[in-house]
PDB file of C-alpha atoms in Angstrom:
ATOM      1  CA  UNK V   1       0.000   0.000   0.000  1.00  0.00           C
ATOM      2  CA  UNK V   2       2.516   2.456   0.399  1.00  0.00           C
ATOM      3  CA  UNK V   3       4.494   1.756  -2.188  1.00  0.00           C
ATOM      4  CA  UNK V   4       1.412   2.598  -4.477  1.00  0.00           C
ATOM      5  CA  UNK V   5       0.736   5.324  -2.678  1.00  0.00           C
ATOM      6  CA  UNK V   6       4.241   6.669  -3.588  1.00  0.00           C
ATOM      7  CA  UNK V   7       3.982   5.677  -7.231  1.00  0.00           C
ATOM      8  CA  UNK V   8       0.851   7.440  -7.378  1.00  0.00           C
ATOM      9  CA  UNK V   9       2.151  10.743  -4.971  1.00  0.00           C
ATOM     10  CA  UNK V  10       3.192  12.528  -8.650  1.00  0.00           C
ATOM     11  CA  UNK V  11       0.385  12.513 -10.025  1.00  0.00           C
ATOM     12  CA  UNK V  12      -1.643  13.181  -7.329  1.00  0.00           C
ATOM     13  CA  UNK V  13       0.566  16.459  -6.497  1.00  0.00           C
ATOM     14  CA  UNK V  14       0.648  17.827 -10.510  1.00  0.00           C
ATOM     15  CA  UNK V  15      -3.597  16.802 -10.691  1.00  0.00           C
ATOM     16  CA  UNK V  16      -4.815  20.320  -9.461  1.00  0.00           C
ATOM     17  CA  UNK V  17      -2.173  22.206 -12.060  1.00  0.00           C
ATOM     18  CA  UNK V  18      -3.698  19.475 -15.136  1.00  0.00           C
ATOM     19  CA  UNK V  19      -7.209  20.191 -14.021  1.00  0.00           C
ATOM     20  CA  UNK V  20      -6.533  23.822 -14.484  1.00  0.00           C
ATOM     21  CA  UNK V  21      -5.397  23.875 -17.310  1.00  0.00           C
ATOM     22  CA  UNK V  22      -7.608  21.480 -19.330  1.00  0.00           C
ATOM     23  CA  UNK V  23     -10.255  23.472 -17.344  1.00  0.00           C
ATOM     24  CA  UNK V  24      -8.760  27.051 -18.772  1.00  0.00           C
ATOM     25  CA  UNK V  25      -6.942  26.423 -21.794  1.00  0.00           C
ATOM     26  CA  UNK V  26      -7.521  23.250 -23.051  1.00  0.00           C
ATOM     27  CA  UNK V  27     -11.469  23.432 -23.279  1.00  0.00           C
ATOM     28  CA  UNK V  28     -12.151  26.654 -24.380  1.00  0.00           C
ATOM     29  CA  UNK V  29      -9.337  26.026 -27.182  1.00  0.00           C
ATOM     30  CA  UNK V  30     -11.288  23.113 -28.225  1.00  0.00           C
ATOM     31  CA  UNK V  31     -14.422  24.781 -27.975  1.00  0.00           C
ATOM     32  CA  UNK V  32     -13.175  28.126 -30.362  1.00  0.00           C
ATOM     33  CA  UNK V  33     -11.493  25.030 -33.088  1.00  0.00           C
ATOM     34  CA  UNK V  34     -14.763  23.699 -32.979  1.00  0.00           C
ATOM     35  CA  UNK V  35     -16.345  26.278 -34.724  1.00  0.00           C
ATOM     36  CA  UNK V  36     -14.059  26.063 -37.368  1.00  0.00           C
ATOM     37  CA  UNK V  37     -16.110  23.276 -38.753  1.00  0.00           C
ATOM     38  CA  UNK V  38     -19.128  24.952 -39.057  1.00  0.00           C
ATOM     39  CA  UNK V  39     -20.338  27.992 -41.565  1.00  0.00           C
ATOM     40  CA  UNK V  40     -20.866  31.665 -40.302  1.00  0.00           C
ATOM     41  CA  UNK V  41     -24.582  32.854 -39.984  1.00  0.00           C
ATOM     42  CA  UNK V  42     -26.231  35.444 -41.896  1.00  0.00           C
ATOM     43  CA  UNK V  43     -26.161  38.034 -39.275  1.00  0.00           C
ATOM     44  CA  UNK V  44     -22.769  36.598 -37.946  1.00  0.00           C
ATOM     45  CA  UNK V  45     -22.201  34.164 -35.133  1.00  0.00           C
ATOM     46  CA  UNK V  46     -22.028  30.562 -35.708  1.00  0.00           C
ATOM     47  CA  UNK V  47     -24.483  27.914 -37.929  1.00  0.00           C
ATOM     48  CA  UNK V  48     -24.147  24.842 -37.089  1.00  0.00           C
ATOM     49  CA  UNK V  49     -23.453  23.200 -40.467  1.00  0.00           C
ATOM     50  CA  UNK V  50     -20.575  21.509 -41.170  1.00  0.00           C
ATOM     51  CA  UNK V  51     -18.345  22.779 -43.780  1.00  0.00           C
ATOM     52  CA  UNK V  52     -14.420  22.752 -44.678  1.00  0.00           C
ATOM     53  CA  UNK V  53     -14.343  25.826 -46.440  1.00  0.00           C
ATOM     54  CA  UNK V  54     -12.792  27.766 -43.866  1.00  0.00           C
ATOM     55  CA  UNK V  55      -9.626  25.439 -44.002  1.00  0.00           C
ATOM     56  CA  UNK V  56      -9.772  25.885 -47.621  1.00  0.00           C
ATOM     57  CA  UNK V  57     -10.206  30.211 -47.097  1.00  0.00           C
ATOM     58  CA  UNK V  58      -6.798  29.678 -44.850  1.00  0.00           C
ATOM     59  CA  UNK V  59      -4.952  28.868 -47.754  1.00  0.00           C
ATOM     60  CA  UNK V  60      -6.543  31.595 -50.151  1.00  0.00           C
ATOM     61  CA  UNK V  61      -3.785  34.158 -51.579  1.00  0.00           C
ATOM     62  CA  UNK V  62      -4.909  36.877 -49.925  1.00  0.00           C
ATOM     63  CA  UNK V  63      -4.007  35.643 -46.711  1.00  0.00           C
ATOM     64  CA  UNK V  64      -1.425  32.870 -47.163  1.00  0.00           C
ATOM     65  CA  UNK V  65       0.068  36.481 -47.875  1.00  0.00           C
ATOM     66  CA  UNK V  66      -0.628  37.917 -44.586  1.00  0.00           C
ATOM     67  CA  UNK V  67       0.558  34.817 -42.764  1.00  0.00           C
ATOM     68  CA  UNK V  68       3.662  34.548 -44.884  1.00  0.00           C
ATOM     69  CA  UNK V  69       4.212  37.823 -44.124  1.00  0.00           C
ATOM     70  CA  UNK V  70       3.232  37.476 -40.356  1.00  0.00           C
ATOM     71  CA  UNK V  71       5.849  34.464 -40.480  1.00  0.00           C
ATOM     72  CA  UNK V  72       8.724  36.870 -42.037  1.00  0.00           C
ATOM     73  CA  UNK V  73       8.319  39.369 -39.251  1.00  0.00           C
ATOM     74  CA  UNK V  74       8.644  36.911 -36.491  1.00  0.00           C
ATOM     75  CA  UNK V  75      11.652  35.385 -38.330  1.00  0.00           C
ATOM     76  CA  UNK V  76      13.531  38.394 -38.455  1.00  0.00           C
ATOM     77  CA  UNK V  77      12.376  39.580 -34.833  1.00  0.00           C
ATOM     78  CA  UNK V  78      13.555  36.011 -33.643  1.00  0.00           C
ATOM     79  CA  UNK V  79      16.942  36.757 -35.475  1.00  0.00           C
ATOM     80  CA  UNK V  80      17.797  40.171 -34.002  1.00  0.00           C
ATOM     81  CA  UNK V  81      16.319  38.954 -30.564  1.00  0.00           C
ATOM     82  CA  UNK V  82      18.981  36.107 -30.398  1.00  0.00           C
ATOM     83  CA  UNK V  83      22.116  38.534 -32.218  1.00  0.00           C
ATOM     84  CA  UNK V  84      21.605  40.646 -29.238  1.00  0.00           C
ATOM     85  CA  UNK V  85      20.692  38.159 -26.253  1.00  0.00           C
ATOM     86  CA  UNK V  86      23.693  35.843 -26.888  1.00  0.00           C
ATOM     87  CA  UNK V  87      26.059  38.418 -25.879  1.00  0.00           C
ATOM     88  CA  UNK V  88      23.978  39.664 -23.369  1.00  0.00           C
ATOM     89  CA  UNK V  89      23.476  36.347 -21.646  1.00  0.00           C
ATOM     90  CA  UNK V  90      27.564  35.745 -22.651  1.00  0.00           C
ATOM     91  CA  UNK V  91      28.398  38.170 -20.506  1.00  0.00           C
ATOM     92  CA  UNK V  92      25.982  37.587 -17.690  1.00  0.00           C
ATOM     93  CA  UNK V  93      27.551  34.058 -17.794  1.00  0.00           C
ATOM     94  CA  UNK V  94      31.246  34.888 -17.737  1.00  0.00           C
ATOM     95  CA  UNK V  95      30.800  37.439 -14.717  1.00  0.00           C
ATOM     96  CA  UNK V  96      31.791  36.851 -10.742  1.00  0.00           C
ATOM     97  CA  UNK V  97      28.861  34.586  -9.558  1.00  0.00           C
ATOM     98  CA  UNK V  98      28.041  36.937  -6.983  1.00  0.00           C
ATOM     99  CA  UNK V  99      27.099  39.606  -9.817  1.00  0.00           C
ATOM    100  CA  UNK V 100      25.139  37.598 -12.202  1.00  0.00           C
ATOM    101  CA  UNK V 101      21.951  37.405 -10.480  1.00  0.00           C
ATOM    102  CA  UNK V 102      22.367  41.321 -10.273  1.00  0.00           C
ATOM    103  CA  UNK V 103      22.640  41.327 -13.600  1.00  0.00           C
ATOM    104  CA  UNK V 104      19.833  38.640 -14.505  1.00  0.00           C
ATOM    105  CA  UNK V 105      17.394  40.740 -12.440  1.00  0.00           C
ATOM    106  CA  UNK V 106      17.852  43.952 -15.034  1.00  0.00           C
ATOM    107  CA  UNK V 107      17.427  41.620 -18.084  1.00  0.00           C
ATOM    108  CA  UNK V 108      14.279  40.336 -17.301  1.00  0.00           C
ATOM    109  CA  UNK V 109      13.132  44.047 -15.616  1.00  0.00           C
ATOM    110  CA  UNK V 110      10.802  45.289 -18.338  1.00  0.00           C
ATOM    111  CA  UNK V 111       8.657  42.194 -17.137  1.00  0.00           C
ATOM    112  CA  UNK V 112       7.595  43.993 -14.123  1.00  0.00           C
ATOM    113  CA  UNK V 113       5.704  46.405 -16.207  1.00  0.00           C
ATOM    114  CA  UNK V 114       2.816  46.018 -18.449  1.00  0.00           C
ATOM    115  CA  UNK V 115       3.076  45.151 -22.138  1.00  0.00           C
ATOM    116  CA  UNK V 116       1.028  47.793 -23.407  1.00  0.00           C
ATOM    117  CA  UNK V 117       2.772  49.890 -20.446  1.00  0.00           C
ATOM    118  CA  UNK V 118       6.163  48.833 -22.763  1.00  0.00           C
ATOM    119  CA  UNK V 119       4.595  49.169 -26.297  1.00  0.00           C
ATOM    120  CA  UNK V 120       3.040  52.880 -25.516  1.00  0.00           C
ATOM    121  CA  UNK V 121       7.043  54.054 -24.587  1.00  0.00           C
ATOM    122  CA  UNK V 122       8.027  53.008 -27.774  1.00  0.00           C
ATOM    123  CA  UNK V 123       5.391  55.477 -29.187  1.00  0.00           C
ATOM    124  CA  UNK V 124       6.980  58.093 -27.272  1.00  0.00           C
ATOM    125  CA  UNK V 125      10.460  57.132 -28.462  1.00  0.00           C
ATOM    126  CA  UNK V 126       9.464  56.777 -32.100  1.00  0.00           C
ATOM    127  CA  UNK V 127       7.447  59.514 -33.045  1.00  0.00           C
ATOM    128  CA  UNK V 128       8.352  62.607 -35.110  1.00  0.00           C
ATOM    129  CA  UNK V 129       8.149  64.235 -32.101  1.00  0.00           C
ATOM    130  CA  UNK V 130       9.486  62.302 -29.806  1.00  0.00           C
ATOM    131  CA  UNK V 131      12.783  61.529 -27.607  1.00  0.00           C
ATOM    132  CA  UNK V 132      14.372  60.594 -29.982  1.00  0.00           C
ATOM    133  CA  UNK V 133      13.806  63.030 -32.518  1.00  0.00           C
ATOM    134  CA  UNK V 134      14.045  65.902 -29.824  1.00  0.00           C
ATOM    135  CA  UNK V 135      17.754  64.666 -28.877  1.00  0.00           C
ATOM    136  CA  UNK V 136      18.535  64.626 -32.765  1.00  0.00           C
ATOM    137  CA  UNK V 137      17.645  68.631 -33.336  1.00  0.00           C
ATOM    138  CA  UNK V 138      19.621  69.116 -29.819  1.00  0.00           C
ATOM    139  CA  UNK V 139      22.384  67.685 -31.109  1.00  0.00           C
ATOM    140  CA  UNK V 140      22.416  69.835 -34.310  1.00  0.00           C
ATOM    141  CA  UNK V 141      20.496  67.602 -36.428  1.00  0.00           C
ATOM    142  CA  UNK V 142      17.883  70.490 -38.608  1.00  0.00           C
ATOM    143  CA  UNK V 143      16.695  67.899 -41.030  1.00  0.00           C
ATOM    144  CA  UNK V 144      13.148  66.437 -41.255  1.00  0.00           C
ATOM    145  CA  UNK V 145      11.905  64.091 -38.284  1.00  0.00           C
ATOM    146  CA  UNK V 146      12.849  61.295 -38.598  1.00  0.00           C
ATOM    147  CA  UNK V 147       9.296  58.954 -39.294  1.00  0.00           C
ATOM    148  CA  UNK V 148      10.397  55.584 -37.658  1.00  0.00           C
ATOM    149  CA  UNK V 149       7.110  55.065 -35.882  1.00  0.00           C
ATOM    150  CA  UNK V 150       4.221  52.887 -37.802  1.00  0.00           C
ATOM    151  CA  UNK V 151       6.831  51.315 -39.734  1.00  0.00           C
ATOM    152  CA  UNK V 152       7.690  47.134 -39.986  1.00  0.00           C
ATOM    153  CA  UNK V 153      11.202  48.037 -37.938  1.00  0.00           C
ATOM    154  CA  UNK V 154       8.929  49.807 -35.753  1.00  0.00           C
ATOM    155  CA  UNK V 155       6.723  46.279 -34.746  1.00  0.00           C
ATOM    156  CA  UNK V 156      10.410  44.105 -34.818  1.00  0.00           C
ATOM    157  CA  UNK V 157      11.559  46.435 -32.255  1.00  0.00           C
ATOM    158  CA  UNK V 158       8.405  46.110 -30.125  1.00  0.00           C
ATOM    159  CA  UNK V 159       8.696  42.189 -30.825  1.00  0.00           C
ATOM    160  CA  UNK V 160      12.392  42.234 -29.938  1.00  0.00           C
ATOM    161  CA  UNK V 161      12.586  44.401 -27.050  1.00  0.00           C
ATOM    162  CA  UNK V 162       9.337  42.561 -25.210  1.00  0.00           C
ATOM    163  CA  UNK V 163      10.369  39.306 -25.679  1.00  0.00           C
ATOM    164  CA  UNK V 164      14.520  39.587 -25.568  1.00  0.00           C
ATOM    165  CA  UNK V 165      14.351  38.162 -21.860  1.00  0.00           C
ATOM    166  CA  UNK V 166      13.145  35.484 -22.833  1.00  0.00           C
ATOM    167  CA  UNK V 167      16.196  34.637 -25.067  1.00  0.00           C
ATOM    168  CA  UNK V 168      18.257  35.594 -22.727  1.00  0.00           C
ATOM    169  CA  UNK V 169      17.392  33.339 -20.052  1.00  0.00           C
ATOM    170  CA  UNK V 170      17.058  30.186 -22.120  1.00  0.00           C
ATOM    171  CA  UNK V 171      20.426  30.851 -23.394  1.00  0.00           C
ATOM    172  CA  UNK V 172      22.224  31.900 -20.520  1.00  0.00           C
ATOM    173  CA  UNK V 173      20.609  28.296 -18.635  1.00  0.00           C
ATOM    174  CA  UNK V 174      22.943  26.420 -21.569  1.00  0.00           C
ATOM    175  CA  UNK V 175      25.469  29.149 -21.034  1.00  0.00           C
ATOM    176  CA  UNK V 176      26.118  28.517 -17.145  1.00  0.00           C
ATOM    177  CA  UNK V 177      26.045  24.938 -17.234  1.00  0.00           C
ATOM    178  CA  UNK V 178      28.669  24.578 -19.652  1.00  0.00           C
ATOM    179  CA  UNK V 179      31.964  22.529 -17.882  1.00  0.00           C
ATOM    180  CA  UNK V 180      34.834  25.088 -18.463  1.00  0.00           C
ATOM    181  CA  UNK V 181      37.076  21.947 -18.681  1.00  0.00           C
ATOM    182  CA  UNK V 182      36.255  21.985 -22.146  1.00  0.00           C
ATOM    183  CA  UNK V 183      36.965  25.495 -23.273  1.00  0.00           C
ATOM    184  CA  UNK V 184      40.708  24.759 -21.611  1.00  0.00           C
ATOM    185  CA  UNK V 185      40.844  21.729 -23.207  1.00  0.00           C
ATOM    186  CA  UNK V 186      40.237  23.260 -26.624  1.00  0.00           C
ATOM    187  CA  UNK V 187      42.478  25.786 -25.853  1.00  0.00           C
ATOM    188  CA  UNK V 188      45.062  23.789 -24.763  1.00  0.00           C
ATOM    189  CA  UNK V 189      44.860  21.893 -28.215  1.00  0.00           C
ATOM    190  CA  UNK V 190      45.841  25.201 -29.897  1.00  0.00           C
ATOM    191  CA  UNK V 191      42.244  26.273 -30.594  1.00  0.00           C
ATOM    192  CA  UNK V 192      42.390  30.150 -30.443  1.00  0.00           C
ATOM    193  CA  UNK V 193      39.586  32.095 -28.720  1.00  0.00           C
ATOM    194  CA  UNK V 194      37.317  32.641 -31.939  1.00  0.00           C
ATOM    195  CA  UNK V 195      37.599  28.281 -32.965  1.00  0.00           C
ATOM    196  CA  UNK V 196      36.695  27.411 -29.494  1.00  0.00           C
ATOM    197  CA  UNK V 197      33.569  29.373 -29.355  1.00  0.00           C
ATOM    198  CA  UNK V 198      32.582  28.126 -33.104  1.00  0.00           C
ATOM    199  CA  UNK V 199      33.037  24.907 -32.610  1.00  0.00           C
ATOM    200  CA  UNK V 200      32.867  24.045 -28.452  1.00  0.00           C
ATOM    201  CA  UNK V 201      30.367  26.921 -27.147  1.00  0.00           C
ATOM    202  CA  UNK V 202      27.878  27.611 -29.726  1.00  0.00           C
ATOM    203  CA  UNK V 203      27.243  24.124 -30.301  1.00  0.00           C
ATOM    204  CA  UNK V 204      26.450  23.511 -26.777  1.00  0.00           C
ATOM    205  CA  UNK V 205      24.590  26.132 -26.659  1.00  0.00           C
ATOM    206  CA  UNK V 206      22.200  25.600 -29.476  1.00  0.00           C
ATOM    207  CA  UNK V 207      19.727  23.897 -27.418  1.00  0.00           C
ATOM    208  CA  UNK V 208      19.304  26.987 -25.146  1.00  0.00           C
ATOM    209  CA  UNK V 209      19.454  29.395 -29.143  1.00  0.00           C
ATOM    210  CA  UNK V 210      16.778  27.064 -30.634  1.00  0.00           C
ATOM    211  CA  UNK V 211      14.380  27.407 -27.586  1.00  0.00           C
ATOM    212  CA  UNK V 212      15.014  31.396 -27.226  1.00  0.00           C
ATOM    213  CA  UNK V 213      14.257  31.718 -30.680  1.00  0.00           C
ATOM    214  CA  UNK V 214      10.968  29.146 -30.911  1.00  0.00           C
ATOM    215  CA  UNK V 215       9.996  31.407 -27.842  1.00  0.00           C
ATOM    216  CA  UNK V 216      10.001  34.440 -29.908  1.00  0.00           C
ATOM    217  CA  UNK V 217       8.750  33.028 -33.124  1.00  0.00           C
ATOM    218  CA  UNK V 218       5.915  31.480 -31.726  1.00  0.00           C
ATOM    219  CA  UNK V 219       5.019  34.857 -29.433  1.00  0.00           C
ATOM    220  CA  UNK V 220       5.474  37.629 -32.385  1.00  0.00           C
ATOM    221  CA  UNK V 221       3.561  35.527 -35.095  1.00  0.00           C
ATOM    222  CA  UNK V 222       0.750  35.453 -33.116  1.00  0.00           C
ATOM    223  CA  UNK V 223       0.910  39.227 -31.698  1.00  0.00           C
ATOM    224  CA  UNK V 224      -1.737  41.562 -32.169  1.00  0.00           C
ATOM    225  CA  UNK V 225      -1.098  44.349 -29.940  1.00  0.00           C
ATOM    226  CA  UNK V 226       2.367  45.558 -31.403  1.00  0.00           C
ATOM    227  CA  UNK V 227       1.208  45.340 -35.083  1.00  0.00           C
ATOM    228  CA  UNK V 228      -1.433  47.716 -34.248  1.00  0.00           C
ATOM    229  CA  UNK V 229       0.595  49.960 -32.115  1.00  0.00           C
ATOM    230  CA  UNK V 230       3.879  50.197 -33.581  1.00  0.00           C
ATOM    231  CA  UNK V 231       2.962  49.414 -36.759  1.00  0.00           C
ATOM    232  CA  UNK V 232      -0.241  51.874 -36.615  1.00  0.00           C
ATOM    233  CA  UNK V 233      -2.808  48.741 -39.008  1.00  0.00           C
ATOM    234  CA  UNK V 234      -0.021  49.039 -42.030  1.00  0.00           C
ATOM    235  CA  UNK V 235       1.379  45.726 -40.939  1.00  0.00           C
ATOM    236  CA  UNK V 236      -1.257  43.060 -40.691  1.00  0.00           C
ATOM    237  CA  UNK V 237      -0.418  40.147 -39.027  1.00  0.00           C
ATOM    238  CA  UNK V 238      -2.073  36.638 -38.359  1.00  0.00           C
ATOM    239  CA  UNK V 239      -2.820  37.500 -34.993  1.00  0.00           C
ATOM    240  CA  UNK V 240      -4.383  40.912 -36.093  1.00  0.00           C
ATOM    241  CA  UNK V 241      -6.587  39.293 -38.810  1.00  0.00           C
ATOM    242  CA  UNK V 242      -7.947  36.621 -36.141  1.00  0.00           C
ATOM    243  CA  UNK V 243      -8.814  39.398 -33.752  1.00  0.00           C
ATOM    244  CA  UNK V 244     -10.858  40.826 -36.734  1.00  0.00           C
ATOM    245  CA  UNK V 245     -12.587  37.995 -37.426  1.00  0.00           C
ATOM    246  CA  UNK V 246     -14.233  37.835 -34.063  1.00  0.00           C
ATOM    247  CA  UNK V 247     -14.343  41.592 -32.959  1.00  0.00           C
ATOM    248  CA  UNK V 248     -15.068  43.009 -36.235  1.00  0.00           C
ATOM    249  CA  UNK V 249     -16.267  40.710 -39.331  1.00  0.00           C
ATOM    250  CA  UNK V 250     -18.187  38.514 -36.477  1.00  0.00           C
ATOM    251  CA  UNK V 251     -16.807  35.754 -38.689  1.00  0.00           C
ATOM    252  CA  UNK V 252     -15.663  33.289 -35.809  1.00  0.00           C
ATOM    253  CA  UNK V 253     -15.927  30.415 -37.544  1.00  0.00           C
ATOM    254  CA  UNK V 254     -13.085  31.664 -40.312  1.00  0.00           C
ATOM    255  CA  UNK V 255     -11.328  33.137 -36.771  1.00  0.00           C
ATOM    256  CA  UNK V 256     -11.121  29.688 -35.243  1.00  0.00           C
ATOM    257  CA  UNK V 257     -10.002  28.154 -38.771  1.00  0.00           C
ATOM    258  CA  UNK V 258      -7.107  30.858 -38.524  1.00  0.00           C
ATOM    259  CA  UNK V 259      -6.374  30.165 -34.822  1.00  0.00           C
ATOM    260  CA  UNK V 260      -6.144  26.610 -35.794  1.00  0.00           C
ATOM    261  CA  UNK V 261      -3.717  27.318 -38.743  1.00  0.00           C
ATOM    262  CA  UNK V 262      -1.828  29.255 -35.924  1.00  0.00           C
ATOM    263  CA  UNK V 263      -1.936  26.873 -33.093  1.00  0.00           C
ATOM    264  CA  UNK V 264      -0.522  24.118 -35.592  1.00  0.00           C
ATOM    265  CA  UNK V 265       2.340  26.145 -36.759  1.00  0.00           C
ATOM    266  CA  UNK V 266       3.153  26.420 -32.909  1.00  0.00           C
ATOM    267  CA  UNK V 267       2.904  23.087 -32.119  1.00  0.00           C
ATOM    268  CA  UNK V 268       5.177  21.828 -34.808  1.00  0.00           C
ATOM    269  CA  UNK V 269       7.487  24.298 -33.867  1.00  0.00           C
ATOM    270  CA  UNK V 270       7.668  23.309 -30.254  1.00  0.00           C
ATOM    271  CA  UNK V 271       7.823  19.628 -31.343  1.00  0.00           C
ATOM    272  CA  UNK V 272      10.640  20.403 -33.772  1.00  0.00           C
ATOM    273  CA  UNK V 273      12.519  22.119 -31.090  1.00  0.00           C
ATOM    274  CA  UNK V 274      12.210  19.291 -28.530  1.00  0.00           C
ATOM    275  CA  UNK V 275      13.402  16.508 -31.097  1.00  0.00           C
ATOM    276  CA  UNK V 276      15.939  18.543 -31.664  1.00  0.00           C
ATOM    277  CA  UNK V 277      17.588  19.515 -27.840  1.00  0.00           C
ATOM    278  CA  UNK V 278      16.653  15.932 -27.513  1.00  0.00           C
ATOM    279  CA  UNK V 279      19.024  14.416 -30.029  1.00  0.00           C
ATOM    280  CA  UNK V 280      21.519  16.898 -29.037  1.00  0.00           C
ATOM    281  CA  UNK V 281      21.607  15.701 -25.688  1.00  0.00           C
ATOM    282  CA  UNK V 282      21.736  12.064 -26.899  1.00  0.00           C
ATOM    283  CA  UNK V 283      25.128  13.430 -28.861  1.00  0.00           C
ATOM    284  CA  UNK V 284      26.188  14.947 -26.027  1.00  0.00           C
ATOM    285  CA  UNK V 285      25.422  11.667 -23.661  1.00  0.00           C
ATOM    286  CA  UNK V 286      26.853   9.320 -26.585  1.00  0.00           C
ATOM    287  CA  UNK V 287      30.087  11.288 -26.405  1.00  0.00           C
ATOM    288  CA  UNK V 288      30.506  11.620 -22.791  1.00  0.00           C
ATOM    289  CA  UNK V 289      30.044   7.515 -22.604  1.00  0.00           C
ATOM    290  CA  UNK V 290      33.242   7.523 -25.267  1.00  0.00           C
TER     291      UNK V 290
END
């Protein structure tokens, strides 16, 4: 009897977080996807027919475009984010231990505000008459303002600078458990500094890069709120067009078939990611064995 009682003591303890969840998230996802299968009524709202033509509207031109183009953005965001976090989280990793918390606790500070508290700066940063701007014309600058806000580098900066902790941290978590045995070993081969990052660091650390950057993919190509900030309805993105669906067109059932198009991007994603710090770990275990 107690022995079951210990097998079962896991699942027991992580019951009330499942329930939650399927309760919160899991249901009402269902629920939306659900009306994907079924036609939009005359006056909006949902008739329960079932159809497949909102799969088949998914893949229509006009907005594979917008998702293609929704997919672009993220890419690019995801590509700055990590350009800028692995040095960030570098550093942060390669200080006095005593420091790096310290130093942890200012790269994930913005999170203690609200997004939209963190989009809305960026409004006052970017417009033509704005900080930035201002500290061009005090620095001599007579020119034109410069128009950087509702722009498409206007929404990748909101999408990099909101989610850029996020990088951070899952690269810095590869970063500090790194054995520095093998940095002095490759060193000690003759490997210069340059050599023994490429090829001992940053493939070590890819597990930590590839999960920063599905972080970041998977947030901005779903974002609706810095598309229509930043970006000022130019920029149309998946997540904006879904939010229209339902708000605006009252065409849920073409929303859900959206959100579902969405959801299974994610998910193949996140799978892809896990196969892949999976077999790197294998690697890593296979050559450890040797």
């Amino acid at each position: 009897m107690p022995l079951s009682f210990n097998t079962a003591r896991p699942n027991l303890l992580a019951a009330p977080g499942v329930a939650w969840l399927v309760a919160f998230m899991v249901v009402p996802c269902v629920l939306v996807l659900s009306y994907a299968f079924f036609e939009r009524g005359v006056w909006g709202g949902v008739e329960y027919t079932f159809t497949l033509e909102n799969f088949a509207r998914v893949v229509d031109p006009l907005y594979a475009k917008i998702f293609l183009n929704s997919a672009r953005i993220a890419l690019t965001a995801t590509v700055v984010a990590i350009l800028i976090a692995y040095p960030a989280a570098y550093a942060i990793s390669r200080a006095p231990r005593m420091t790096q918390p310290i130093l942890l606790f200012f790269a994930v500070l913005p999170f203690w505000s609200n997004y939209l508290i963190r989009t809305y700066a960026w409004i006052v940063l970017l417009n033509r008459e704005g900080l930035i701007n201002n500290l061009l014309r005090s620095l001599g600058y007579t020119g034109e303002p410069l128009s950087m806000l509702y722009t498409e580098a206007a929404v990748i900066t909101g999408l990099v600078y909101n989610y850029l902790p996020f990088v951070i941290l899952a690269i810095y978590s590869t970063l500090s458990r790194l054995n520095p045995e093998l940095m002095e070993a490759s060193r000690d081969l003759g490997a210069g500094p340059v050599r023994t990052f490429l090829r001992v660091t940053l493939p070590l650390t890819m597990p930590g890069v590839a999960a920063g950057g599905v972080f970041v993919f998977v947030l901005s190509i779903g974002n609706f709120v810095t598309p229509a900030l930043l970006g000022g309805g130019r920029f149309q993105m998946v997540g904006n067009l879904v939010y229209d669906q339902f708000l605006t067109a009252n065409d849920w059932p073409f929303g859900a078939a959206l959100g579902a198009a969405l959801i299974a991007t994610m998910i193949v994603l996140l799978l892809v990611q896990a196969r892949a710090t999976a077999h790197a770990s294998g690697e890593r275990r296979g050559e450890a064995a040797q």
